[in-house]
XYZ file of N, CA and C in Angstrom:
429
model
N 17.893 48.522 24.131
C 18.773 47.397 24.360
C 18.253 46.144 23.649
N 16.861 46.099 23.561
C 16.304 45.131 22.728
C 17.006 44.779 21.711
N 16.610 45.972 20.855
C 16.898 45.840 19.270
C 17.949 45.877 19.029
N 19.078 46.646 19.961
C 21.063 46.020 19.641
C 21.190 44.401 20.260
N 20.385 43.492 20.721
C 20.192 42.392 21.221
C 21.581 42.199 22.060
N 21.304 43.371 23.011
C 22.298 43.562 24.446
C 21.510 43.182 25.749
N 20.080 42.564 25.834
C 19.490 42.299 27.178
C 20.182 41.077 27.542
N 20.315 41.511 29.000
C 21.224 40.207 30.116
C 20.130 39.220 30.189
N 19.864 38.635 28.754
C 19.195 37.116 29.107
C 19.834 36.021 29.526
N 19.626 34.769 29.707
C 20.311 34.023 30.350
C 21.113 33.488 29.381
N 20.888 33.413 27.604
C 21.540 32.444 27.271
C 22.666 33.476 26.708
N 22.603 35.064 27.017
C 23.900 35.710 27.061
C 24.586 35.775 28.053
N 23.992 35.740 29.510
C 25.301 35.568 30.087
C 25.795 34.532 30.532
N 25.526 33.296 29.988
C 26.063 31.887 29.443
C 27.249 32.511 28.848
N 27.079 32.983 27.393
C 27.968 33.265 26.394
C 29.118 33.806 27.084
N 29.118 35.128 28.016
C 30.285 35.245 29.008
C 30.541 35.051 29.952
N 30.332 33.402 30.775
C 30.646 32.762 31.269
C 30.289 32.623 32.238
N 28.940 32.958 32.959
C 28.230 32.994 33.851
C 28.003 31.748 34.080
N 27.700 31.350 35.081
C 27.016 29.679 35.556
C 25.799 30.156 36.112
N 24.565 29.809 34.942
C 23.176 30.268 36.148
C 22.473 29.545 35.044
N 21.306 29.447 35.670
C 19.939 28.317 35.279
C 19.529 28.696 34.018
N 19.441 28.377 33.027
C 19.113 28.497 31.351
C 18.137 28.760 30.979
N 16.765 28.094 31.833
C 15.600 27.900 31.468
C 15.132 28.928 31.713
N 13.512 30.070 31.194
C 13.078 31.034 31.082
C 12.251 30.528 32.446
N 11.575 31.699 32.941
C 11.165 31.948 34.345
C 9.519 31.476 33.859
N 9.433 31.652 33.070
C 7.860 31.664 32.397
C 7.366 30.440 32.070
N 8.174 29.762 31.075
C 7.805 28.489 30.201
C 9.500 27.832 30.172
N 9.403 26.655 30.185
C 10.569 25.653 30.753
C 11.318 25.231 28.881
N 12.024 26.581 28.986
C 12.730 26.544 27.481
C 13.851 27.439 27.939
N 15.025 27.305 27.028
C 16.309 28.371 27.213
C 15.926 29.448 27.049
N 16.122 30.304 28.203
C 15.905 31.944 27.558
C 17.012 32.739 26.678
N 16.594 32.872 25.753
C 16.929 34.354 24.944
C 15.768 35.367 24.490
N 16.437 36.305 23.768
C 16.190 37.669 23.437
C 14.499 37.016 22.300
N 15.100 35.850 21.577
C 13.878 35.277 20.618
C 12.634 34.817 21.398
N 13.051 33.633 22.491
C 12.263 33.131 23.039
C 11.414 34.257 24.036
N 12.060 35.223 24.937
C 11.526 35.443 25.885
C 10.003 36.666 25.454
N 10.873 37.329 23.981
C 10.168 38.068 23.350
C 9.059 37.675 22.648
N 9.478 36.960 22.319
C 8.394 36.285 20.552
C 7.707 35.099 20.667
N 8.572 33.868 21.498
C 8.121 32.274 21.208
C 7.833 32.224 22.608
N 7.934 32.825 23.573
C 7.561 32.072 24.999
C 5.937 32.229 24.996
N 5.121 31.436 25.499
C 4.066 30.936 25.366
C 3.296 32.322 26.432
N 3.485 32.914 27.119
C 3.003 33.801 28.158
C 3.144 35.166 27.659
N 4.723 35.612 26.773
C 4.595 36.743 26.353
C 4.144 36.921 25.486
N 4.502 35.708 24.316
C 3.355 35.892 23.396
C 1.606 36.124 22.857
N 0.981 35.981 24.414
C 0.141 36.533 24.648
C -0.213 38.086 24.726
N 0.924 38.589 25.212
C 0.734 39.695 25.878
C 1.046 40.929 24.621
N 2.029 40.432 23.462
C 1.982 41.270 22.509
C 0.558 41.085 21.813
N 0.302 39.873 21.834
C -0.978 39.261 20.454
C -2.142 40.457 20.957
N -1.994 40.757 21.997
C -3.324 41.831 22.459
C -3.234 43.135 22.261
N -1.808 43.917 22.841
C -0.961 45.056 22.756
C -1.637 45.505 21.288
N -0.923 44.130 20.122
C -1.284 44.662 18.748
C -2.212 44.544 18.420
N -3.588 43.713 18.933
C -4.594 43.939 18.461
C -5.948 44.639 18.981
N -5.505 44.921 19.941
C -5.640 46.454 20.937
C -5.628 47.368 19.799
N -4.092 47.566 18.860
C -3.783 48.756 18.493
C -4.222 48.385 17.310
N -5.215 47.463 16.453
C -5.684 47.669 15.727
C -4.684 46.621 14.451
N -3.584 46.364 14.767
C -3.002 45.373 13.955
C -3.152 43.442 13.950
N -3.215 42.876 13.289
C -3.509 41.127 12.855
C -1.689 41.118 12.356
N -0.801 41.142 13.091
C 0.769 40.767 12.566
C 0.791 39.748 13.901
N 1.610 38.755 13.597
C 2.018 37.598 14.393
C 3.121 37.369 14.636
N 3.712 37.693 15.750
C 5.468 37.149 15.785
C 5.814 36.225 14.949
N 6.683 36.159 14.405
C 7.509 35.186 13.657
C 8.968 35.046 14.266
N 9.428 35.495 15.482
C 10.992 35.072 16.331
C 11.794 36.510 16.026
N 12.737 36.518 16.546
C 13.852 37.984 16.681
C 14.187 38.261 15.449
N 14.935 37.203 14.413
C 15.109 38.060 13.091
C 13.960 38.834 12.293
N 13.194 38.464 12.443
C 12.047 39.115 11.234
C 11.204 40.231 12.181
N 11.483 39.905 13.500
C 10.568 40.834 14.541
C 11.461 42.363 14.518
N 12.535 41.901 14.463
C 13.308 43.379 14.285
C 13.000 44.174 13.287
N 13.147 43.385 12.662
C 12.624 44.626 11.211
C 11.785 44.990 10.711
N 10.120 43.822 11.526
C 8.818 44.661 11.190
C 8.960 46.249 11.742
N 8.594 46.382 13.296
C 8.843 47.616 13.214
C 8.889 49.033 12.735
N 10.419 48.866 12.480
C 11.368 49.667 11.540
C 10.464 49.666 10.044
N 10.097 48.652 9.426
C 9.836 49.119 8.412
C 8.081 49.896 8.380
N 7.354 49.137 10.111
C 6.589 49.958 9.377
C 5.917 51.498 10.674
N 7.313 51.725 11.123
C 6.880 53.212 11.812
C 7.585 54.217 10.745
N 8.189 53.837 9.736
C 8.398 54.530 8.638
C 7.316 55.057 7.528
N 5.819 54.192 7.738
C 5.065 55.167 7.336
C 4.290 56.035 8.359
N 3.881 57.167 8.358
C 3.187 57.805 9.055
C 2.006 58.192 9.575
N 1.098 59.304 10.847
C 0.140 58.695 11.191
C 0.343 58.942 12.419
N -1.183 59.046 13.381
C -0.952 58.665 14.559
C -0.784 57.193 14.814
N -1.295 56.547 13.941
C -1.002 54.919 14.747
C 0.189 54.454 14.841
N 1.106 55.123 13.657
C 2.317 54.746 13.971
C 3.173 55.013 15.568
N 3.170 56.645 15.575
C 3.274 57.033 17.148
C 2.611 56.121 18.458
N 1.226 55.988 17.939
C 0.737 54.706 19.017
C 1.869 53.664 18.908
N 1.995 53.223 18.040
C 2.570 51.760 17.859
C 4.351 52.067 18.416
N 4.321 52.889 18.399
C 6.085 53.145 18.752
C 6.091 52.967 20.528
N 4.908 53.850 20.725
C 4.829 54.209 21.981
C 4.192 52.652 22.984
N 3.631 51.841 21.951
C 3.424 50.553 22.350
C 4.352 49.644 22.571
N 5.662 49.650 21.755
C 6.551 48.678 21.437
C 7.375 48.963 22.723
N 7.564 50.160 23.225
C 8.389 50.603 24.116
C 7.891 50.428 25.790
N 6.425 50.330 25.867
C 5.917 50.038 26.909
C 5.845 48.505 26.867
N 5.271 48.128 26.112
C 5.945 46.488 25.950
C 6.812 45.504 26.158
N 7.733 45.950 25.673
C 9.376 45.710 26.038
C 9.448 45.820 27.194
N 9.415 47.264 27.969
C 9.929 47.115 29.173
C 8.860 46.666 30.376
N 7.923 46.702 29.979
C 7.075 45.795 30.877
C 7.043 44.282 31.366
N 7.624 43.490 29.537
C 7.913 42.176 29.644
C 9.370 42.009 30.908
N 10.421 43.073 30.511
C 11.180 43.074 31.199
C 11.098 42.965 32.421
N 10.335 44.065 32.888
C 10.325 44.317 33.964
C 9.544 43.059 34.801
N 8.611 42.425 34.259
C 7.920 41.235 34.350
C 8.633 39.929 34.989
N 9.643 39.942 33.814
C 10.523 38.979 33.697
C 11.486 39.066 35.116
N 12.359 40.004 35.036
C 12.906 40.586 36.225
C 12.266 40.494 37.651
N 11.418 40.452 37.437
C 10.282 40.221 39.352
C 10.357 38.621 39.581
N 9.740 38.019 38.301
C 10.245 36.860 38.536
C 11.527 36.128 38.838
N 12.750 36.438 38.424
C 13.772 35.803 38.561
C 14.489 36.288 39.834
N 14.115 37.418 40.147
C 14.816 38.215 41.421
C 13.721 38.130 42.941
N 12.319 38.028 42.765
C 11.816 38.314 43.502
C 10.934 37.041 43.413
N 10.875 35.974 42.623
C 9.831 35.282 42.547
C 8.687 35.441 42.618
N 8.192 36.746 41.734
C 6.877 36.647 41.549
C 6.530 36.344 39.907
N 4.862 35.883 40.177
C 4.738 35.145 38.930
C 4.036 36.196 38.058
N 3.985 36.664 36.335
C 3.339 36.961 36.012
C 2.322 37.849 36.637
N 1.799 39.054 36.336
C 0.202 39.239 36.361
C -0.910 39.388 35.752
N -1.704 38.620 36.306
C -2.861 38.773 34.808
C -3.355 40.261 34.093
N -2.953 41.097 35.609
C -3.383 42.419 34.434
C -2.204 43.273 33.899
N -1.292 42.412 33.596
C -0.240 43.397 33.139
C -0.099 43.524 31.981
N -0.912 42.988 30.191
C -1.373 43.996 29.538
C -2.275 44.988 29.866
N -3.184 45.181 30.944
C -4.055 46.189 30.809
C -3.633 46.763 31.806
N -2.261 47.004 32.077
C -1.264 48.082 32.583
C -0.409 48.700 31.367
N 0.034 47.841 30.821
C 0.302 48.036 29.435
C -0.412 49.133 28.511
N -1.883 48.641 28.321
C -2.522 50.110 27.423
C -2.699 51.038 28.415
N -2.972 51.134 29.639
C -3.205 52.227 30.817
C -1.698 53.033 30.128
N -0.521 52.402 30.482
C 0.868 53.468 29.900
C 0.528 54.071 28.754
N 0.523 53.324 27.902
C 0.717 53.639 26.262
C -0.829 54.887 26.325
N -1.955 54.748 26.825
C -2.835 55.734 26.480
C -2.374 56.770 27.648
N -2.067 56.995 28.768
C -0.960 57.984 29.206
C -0.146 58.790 28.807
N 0.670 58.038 28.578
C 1.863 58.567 27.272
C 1.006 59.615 25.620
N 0.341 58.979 25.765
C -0.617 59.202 24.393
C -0.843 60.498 24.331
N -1.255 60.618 25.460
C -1.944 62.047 26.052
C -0.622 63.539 25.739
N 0.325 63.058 26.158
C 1.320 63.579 25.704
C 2.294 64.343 24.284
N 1.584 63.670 23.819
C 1.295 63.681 21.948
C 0.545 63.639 20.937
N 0.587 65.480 20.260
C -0.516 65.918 20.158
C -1.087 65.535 19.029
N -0.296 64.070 18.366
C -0.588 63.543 17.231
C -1.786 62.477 17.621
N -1.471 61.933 19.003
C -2.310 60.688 19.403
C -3.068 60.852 20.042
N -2.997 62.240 21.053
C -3.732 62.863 22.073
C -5.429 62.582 22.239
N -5.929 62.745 21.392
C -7.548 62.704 21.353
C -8.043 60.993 20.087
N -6.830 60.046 19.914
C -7.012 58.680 19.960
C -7.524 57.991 20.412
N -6.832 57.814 21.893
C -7.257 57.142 22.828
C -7.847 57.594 24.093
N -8.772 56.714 24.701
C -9.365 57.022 25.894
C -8.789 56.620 26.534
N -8.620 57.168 28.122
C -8.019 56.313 29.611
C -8.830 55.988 29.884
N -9.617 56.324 30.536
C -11.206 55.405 31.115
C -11.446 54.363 30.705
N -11.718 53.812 29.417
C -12.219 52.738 28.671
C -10.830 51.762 28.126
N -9.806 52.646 27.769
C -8.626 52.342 27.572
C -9.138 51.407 25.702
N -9.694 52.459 25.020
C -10.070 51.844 23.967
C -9.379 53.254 23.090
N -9.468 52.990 21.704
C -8.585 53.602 20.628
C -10.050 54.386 19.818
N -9.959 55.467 19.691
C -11.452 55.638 18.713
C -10.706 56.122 17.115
């Protein structure tokens, strides 16, 4: 839902006519799909580690250009790529899900919810016999 930029952020369901509070739950800016992902000051933490966890130095640059890193580069191959797919996807829905506690339940953030984050992704890992013997769970480090 990300990447067809269909998530019920606030400044989409503005667009169809919702009346509800604009500002992101996190950092006191309009939420969208750019901000909540890329420019909000809290999530952008939480990828900057994800990727350099996984061994990458790339820096958000906002939703247009974030879409299409990606894509262009799980097109070359590799286990890191599979890591990195399997990262983007635990990511996403973690921020989500993040996001979502806050606005529904008022809870704030948690500090260890990247290192729930690689706990999934080296889980998952295990699963695939490309990445399988990558990563450790215990240490939650990449060899």
């Amino acid at each position: 839902m990300l990447f067809l930029g269909r998530l019920a952020t606030r400044d989409r369901l503005r667009r169809f006519g919702s009346n509800i509070e604009q500002s992101c739950v996190f950092f006191p800016e309009p939420e969208s799909i750019d901000h909540l992902y890329f420019n909000c000051r809290e999530t952008k933490g939480v990828w900057h580690s994800i990727l350099r966890w996984l061994g990458y130095t790339h820096e958000g640059q906002g939703w247009n250009s974030e879409k299409d890193w990606p894509v262009q580069e799980l097109k070359k191959k590799g286990w890191k790529r599979q890591l990195l797919k399997i990262a983007l996807a635990e990511t996403t829905y973690a921020l989500w899900r993040a996001r979502n506690e806050a606005v529904f339940n008022n809870k704030p953030m948690t500090q260890d919810l990247t290192t729930n984050i690689k706990y999934m992704v080296a889980m998952r890992s295990k699963l695939h016999r490309s990445t399988r013997e990558h990563v450790c769970i215990e240490t939650l480090s990449i060899k």
